[in-house]
């Protein structure tokens, strides 16, 4: 969500059909790089990263409908609620107040959302706990579901099949740790469950669109505030 009066729109230039980004958007799980062109002027943004199954619980949307896509929140919850939310956020006196306001809004909506499959929630937790290295066949055995039923339920709630989600979790875990490590890229690849450097490099190319070295050389997004509790 943009908190300022935009001088020019953000525009998707790679990863999706070229188009202006809506002022308030809902983005699904990304499975490929997404490049957005921003105005040269300073912008103020607010973002919320949902847990897997978050869109299903909050909006009743099957996650696979959002995978790799960004939709206008207006089309999901209606113009009235979107406008009220954006007006309250714009009027809040600080970033902390905005984050708390969004947190309350999410909690209020959760009561109306559909129930999620506990076996999928368990699988997601195990995949995240192990950094994407737990065998999927073992997970299916533990939850007592057929492979086909489990894969369908998982994709409905998370947006992708379990094996692809595991790869994304492994990549994200590595990408978060890479800037602070003193080990070589090959040693780091092995430590995070990759067979070798080339295996890690392939995931970086697929999910980030750059090599690990180019990723390390990139400038992180500056001056951001977060609320994780």
XYZ file of C-alpha atoms in Angstrom:
229
model
C 0.000 0.000 0.000
C 1.228 3.506 -0.848
C 0.783 5.990 1.975
C 1.732 9.076 0.002
C 0.052 10.875 -2.874
C 1.770 9.200 -5.824
C 3.534 11.484 -8.264
C 3.749 8.533 -10.644
C 2.570 4.924 -10.410
C 4.701 1.945 -9.588
C 4.871 -0.271 -12.675
C 5.567 -3.958 -13.149
C 8.238 -4.239 -15.835
C 9.291 -7.881 -15.500
C 7.741 -11.073 -14.123
C 4.131 -10.206 -15.043
C 2.459 -8.367 -17.932
C 3.594 -4.730 -17.860
C 1.043 -2.643 -15.970
C 0.661 0.002 -13.285
C 0.471 -1.414 -9.763
C -2.758 -0.689 -7.863
C -2.319 1.625 -4.843
C -3.328 -1.236 -2.525
C -2.528 -4.703 -3.805
C -2.674 -8.303 -2.612
C 0.222 -10.385 -3.909
C 0.411 -14.155 -3.834
C 3.437 -16.353 -3.273
C 6.066 -15.383 -5.828
C 7.712 -18.242 -7.699
C 9.831 -16.092 -10.031
C 11.470 -12.636 -9.934
C 9.157 -9.626 -10.007
C 10.712 -6.314 -11.072
C 8.835 -3.103 -10.262
C 9.797 0.328 -11.573
C 9.378 3.066 -8.963
C 9.270 6.858 -9.290
C 12.493 8.788 -8.769
C 10.879 10.624 -5.848
C 10.781 9.194 -2.337
C 7.767 6.961 -1.612
C 6.137 5.793 1.630
C 4.879 2.214 1.615
C 3.232 -0.189 4.044
C 3.373 -3.938 3.500
C 2.133 -6.985 5.395
C 3.663 -10.404 4.812
C 1.010 -13.056 5.392
C 1.711 -16.552 6.617
C 0.991 -19.474 4.263
C -2.812 -19.842 3.968
C -3.153 -16.207 5.038
C -5.164 -15.123 1.995
C -7.464 -18.112 2.389
C -8.086 -17.342 6.056
C -8.511 -13.582 5.576
C -10.301 -13.344 2.250
C -11.567 -16.837 1.427
C -9.353 -16.947 -1.657
C -7.701 -20.222 -2.674
C -4.000 -19.460 -2.570
C -3.266 -20.918 -6.006
C -5.423 -18.174 -7.548
C -2.882 -15.637 -6.269
C 0.365 -17.493 -6.936
C 2.727 -15.233 -8.852
C 0.042 -12.540 -9.194
C -0.877 -9.170 -7.702
C -4.525 -8.088 -7.553
C -6.215 -4.879 -6.461
C -7.474 -5.202 -2.872
C -10.519 -3.202 -4.011
C -11.557 -6.213 -6.128
C -11.210 -8.589 -3.186
C -12.883 -6.833 -0.246
C -14.752 -4.028 -2.007
C -14.104 -0.347 -2.476
C -15.749 0.779 0.759
C -13.650 -1.323 3.115
C -10.477 -0.637 1.151
C -11.094 3.109 1.295
C -11.830 3.073 5.047
C -8.673 1.081 5.728
C -6.441 3.319 3.622
C -7.893 6.498 5.141
C -7.280 5.253 8.686
C -3.731 4.219 7.831
C -2.963 7.537 6.171
C -4.270 9.399 9.220
C -2.286 7.350 11.765
C 0.431 9.352 13.486
C 3.362 6.935 13.204
C 4.582 3.771 11.533
C 4.075 1.886 14.779
C 0.454 3.049 14.948
C -0.120 1.939 11.354
C 1.346 -1.482 12.000
C -0.845 -1.938 15.085
C -3.892 -0.787 13.136
C -3.244 -3.365 10.412
C -2.728 -6.032 13.055
C -6.146 -5.285 14.584
C -7.768 -5.258 11.137
C -6.330 -8.697 10.374
C -7.474 -10.151 13.699
C -10.987 -8.794 13.158
C -11.196 -10.407 9.700
C -9.877 -13.785 10.808
C -13.082 -14.622 12.648
C -15.020 -14.680 9.372
C -12.541 -16.698 7.318
C -12.784 -20.378 6.354
C -11.109 -23.061 8.418
C -7.817 -24.405 7.162
C -6.628 -28.011 7.034
C -4.534 -28.781 10.155
C -2.483 -31.376 8.264
C -1.320 -28.666 5.864
C -0.530 -26.326 8.753
C 1.566 -29.080 10.336
C 3.397 -29.719 7.065
C 4.116 -26.019 6.557
C 5.494 -25.763 10.096
C 7.763 -28.773 9.556
C 9.023 -27.511 6.203
C 9.819 -24.122 7.732
C 11.367 -25.658 10.862
C 13.749 -27.747 8.785
C 14.517 -25.008 6.283
C 12.877 -26.861 3.413
C 14.911 -30.052 3.823
C 12.338 -32.442 5.319
C 11.284 -35.268 2.940
C 7.743 -34.694 1.655
C 6.960 -38.430 1.563
C 7.656 -38.633 5.283
C 5.367 -35.674 5.958
C 2.545 -37.323 4.019
C 2.981 -40.519 6.032
C 2.850 -38.619 9.311
C -0.371 -36.745 8.480
C -2.028 -39.919 7.174
C -3.272 -38.519 3.864
C -3.018 -39.820 0.323
C -0.330 -38.058 -1.746
C -2.900 -36.697 -4.206
C -5.275 -35.375 -1.535
C -2.425 -33.840 0.443
C -0.933 -32.105 -2.617
C -4.354 -30.685 -3.561
C -5.056 -29.404 -0.039
C -1.551 -27.966 0.250
C -1.790 -26.089 -3.036
C -5.244 -24.763 -2.072
C -3.906 -23.309 1.177
C -0.317 -22.406 0.302
C -0.470 -21.752 -3.432
C 2.086 -24.272 -4.699
C 2.835 -27.966 -4.354
C 4.797 -29.073 -1.237
C 8.092 -29.698 -3.059
C 8.150 -26.247 -4.652
C 7.257 -24.642 -1.313
C 10.179 -26.503 0.281
C 12.525 -25.117 -2.367
C 11.243 -21.584 -1.788
C 11.664 -21.920 1.987
C 15.216 -23.218 1.553
C 16.058 -20.370 -0.822
C 14.589 -17.691 1.461
C 16.440 -19.067 4.458
C 19.697 -19.030 2.534
C 19.091 -15.559 1.066
C 18.450 -14.157 4.552
C 21.645 -15.676 5.964
C 23.988 -15.130 3.031
C 24.888 -11.444 3.660
C 26.178 -12.244 7.148
C 28.109 -15.442 6.502
C 31.892 -15.635 6.360
C 31.938 -19.054 4.684
C 32.480 -19.610 0.977
C 29.451 -19.885 -1.277
C 30.122 -23.602 -1.755
C 30.260 -24.211 2.004
C 27.109 -22.164 2.499
C 25.296 -24.118 -0.209
C 26.030 -27.412 1.556
C 25.031 -26.005 4.949
C 21.590 -25.051 3.638
C 20.741 -28.329 1.963
C 22.036 -27.803 -1.568
C 24.066 -30.482 -3.322
C 26.690 -28.011 -4.485
C 27.318 -24.425 -5.612
C 25.690 -24.931 -9.025
C 22.531 -26.316 -7.398
C 22.285 -23.191 -5.227
C 23.048 -20.951 -8.188
C 20.173 -22.500 -10.171
C 17.686 -21.638 -7.415
C 19.002 -18.081 -7.211
C 18.543 -17.681 -10.961
C 15.019 -19.107 -10.813
C 13.714 -17.268 -7.747
C 15.765 -14.050 -7.701
C 16.832 -13.701 -11.321
C 20.468 -13.107 -10.363
C 23.509 -15.053 -9.211
C 24.357 -15.269 -5.490
C 27.226 -12.794 -5.981
C 24.957 -10.279 -7.724
C 22.448 -10.714 -4.918
C 25.107 -9.910 -2.322
C 26.135 -6.803 -4.238
C 22.572 -5.441 -4.374
C 21.440 -2.593 -2.108
C 18.800 -3.585 0.479
C 15.610 -1.572 0.815
C 16.477 1.359 3.146
C 14.783 2.832 6.192
C 12.013 0.314 6.825
C 10.145 -0.506 10.041
C 8.725 -3.929 10.873
C 6.471 -5.603 13.415
C 6.998 -9.338 13.792
C 5.379 -10.281 17.098
